[in-house]
Coordinates of N, CA, C and O in Angstrom, one line a residue:
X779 N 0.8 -1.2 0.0 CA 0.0 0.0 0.0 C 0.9 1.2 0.0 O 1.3 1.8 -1.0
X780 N 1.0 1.5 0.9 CA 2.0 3.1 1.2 C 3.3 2.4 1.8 O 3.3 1.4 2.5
X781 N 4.6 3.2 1.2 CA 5.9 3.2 1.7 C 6.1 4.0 2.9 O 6.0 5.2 3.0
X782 N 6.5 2.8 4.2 CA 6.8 3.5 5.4 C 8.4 4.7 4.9 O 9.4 4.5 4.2
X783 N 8.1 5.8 5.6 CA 9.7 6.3 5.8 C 10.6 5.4 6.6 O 10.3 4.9 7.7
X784 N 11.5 5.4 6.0 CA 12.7 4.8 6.7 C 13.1 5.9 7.9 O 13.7 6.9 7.3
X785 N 13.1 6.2 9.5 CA 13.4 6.8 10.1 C 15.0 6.9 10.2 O 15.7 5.9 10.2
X786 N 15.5 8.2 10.2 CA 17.2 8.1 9.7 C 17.7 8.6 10.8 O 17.2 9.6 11.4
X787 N 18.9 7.8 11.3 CA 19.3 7.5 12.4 C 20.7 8.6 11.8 O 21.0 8.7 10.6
X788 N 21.7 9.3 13.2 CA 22.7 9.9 12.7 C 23.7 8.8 13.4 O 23.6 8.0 14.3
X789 N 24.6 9.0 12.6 CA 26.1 7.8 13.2 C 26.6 8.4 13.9 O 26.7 9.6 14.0
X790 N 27.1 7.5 14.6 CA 28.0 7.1 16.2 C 29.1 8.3 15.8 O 29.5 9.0 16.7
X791 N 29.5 8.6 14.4 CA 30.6 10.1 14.1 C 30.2 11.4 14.9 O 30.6 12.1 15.8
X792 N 28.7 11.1 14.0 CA 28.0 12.6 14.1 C 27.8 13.2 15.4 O 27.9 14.4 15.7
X793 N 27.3 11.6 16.6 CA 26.9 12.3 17.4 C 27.8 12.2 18.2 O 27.4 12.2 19.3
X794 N 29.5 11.9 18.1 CA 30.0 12.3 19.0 C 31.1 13.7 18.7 O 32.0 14.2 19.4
X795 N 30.6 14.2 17.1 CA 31.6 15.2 16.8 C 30.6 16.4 17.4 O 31.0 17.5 17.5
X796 N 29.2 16.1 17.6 CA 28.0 16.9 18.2 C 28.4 17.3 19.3 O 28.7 18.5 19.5
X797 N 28.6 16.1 20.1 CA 28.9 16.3 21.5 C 30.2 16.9 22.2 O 30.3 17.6 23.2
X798 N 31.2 16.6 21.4 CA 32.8 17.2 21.4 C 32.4 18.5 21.0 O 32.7 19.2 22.0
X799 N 31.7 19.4 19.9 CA 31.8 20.2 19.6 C 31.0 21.2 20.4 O 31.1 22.4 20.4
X800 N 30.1 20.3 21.1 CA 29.3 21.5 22.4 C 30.0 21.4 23.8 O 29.8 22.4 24.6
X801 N 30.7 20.6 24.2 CA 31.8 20.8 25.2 C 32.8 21.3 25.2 O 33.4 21.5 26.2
X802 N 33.2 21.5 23.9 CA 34.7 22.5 23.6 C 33.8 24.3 23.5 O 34.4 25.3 23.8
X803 N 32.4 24.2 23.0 CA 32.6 25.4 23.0 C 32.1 26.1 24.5 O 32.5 27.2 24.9
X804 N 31.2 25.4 25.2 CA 30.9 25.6 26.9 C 32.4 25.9 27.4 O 32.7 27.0 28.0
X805 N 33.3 24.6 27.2 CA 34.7 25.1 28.1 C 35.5 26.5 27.4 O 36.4 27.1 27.9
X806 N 34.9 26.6 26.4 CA 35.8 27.7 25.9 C 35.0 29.3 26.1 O 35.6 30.4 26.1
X807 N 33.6 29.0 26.1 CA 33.3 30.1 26.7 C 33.0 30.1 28.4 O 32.4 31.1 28.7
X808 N 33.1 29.3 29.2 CA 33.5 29.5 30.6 C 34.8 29.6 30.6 O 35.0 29.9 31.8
X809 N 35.8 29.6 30.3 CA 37.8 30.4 30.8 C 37.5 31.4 30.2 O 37.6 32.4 31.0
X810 N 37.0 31.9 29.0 CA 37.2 33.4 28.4 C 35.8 33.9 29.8 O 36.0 35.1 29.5
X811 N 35.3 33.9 30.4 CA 34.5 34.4 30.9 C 35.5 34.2 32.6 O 36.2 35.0 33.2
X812 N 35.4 33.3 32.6 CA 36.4 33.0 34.2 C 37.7 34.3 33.7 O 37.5 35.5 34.1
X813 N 38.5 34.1 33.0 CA 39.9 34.9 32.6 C 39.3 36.4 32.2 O 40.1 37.3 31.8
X814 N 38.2 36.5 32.3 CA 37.8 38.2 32.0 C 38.2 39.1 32.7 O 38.0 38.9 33.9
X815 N 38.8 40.2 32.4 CA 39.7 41.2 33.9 C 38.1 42.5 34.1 O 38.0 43.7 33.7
X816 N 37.3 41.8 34.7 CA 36.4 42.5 35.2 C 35.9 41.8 36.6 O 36.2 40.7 37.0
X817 N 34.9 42.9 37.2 CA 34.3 42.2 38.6 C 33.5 40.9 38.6 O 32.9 40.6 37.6
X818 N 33.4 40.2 39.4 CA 33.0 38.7 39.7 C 31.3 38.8 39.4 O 30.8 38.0 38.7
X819 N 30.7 39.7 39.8 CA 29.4 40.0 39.5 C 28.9 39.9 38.3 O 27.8 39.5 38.1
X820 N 29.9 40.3 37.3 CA 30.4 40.8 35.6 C 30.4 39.7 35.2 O 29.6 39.5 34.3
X821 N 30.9 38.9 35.3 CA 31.6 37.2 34.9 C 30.1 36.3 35.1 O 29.6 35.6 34.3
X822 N 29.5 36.7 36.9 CA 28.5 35.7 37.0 C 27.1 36.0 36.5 O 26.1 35.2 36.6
X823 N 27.0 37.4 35.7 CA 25.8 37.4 35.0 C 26.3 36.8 34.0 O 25.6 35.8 33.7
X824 N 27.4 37.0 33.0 CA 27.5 36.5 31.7 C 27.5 34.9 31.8 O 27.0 34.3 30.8
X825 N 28.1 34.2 32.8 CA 27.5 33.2 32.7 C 26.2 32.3 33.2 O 25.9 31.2 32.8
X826 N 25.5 33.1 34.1 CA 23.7 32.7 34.0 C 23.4 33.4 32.3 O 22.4 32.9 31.7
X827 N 23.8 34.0 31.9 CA 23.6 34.3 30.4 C 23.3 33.1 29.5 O 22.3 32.6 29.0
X828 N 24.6 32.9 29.5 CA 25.0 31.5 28.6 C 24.5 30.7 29.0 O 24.2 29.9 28.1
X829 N 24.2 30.2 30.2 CA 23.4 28.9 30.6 C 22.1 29.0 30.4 O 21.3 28.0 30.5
X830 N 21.5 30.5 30.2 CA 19.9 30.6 29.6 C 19.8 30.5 28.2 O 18.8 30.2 27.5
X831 N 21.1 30.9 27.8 CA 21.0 30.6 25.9 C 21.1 29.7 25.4 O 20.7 29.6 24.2
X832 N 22.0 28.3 26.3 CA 22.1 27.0 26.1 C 20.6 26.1 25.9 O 20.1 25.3 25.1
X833 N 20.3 26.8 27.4 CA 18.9 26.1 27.7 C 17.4 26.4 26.6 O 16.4 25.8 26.3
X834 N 17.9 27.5 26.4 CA 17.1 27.9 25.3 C 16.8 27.6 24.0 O 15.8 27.8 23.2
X835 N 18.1 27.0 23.9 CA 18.6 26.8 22.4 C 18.1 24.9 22.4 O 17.3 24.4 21.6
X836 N 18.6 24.3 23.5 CA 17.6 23.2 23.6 C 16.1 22.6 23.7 O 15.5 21.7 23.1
X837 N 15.8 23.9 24.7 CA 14.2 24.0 24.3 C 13.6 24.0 22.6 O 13.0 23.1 22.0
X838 N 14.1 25.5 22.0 CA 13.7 25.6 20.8 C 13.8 24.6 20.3 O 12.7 24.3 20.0
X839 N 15.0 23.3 19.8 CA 15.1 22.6 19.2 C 14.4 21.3 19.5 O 14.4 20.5 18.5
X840 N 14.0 21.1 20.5 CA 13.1 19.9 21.3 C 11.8 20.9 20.6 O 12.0 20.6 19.4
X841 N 10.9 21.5 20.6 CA 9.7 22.2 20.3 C 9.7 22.2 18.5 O 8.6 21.9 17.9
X842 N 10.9 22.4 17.6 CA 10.9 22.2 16.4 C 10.9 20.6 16.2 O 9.9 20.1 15.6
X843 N 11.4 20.2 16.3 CA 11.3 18.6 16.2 C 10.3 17.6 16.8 O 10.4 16.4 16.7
X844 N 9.2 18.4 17.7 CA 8.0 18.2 17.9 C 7.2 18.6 17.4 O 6.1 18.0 17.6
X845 N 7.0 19.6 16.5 CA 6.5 19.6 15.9 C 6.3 19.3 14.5 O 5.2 19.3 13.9
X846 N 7.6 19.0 13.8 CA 7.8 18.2 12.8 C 7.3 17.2 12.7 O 6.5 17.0 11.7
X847 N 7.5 16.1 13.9 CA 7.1 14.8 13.9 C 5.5 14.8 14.2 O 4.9 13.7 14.1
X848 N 4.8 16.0 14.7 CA 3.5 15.7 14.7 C 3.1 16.1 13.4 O 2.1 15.4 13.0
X849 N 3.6 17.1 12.4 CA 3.5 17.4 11.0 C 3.1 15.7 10.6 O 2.1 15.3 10.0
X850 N 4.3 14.8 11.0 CA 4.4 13.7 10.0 C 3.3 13.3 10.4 O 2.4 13.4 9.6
X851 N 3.1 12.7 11.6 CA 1.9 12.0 12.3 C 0.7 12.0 10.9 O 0.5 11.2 10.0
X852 N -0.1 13.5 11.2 CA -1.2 13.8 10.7 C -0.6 13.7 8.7 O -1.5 13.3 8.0
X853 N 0.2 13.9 8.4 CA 0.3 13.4 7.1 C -0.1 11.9 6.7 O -0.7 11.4 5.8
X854 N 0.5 11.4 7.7 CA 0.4 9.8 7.4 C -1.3 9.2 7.5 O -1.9 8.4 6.8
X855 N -1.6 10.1 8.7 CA -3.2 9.7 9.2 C -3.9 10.0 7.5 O -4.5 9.1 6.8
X856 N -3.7 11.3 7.1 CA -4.5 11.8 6.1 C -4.3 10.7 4.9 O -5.3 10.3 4.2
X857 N -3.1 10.3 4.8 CA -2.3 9.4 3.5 C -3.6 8.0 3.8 O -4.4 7.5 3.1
X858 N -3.3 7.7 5.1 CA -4.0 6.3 5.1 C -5.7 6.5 5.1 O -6.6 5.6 5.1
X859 N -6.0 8.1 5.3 CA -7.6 8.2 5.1 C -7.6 7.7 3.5 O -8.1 6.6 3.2
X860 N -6.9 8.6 2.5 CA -6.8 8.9 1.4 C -6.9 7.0 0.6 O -7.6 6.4 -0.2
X861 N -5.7 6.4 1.4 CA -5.5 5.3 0.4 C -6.7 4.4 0.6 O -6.8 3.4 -0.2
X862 N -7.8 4.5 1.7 CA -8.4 3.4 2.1 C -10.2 4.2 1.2 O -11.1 3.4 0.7
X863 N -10.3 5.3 1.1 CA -11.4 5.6 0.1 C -10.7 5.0 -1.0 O -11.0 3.9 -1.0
X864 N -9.7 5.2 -2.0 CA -9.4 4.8 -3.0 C -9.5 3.1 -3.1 O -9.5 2.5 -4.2
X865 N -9.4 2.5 -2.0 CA -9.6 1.2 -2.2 C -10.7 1.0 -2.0 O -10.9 -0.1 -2.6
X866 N -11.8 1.2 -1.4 CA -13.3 1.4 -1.2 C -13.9 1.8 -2.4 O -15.0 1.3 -2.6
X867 N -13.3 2.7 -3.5 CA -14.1 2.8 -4.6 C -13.7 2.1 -6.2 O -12.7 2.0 -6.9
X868 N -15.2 1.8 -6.2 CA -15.1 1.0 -7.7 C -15.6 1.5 -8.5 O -16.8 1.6 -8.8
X869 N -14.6 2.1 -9.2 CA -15.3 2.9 -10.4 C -16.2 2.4 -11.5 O -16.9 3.1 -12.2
X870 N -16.2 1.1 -11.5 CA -16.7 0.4 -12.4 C -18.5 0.0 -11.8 O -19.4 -0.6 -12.4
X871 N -18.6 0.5 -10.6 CA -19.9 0.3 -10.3 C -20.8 1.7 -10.5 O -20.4 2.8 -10.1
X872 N -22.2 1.6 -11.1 CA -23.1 2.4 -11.5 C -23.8 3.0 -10.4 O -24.9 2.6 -10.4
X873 N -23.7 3.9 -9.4 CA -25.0 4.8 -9.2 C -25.5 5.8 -9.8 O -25.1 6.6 -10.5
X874 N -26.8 5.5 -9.2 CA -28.1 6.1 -9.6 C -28.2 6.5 -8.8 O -29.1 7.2 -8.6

């Protein structure tokens, strides 16, 4: 009837050059923030900063990719309304 999507998985590479690549940049902006020659006050907003922009940035991306996948949901629902009238009708029968 209908072709499932193949759900696409990222490789064991991707997600650990993901993960290297968000821990190098957290440690690299906590020392430029620790090594900053300003008051401790100065340093500890900019880092509740960055830990609200992290947090943020996960949110948004958890919220886009929910709603993607409910996008798909309701496509598929519609697909399988769609394919099951077309198998239900016979064109070759006459109403009156």
């Amino acid at each position: 009837m209908s072709d499932t999507p193949v759900k696409q998985q990222s490789t064991a590479a991707f997600y650990g050059q993901a993960v290297a690549s968000f821990a190098i940049a957290m440690a690299a902006t906590a020392l430029g923030i620790y090594r900053l020659d300003t008051d401790a006050w100065v340093r500890a907003f900019l880092a509740i900063a960055v830990l609200y922009l992290v947090t943020s940035a996960f949110t948004l991306a958890k919220v886009v990719r929910d709603r993607q996948e409910a996008g798909r949901i309701v496509s598929r629902v519609d697909q399988a309304r769609l394919e099951k009238l077309l198998a239900e009708h016979d064109p070759f029968t006459e109403k009156i």
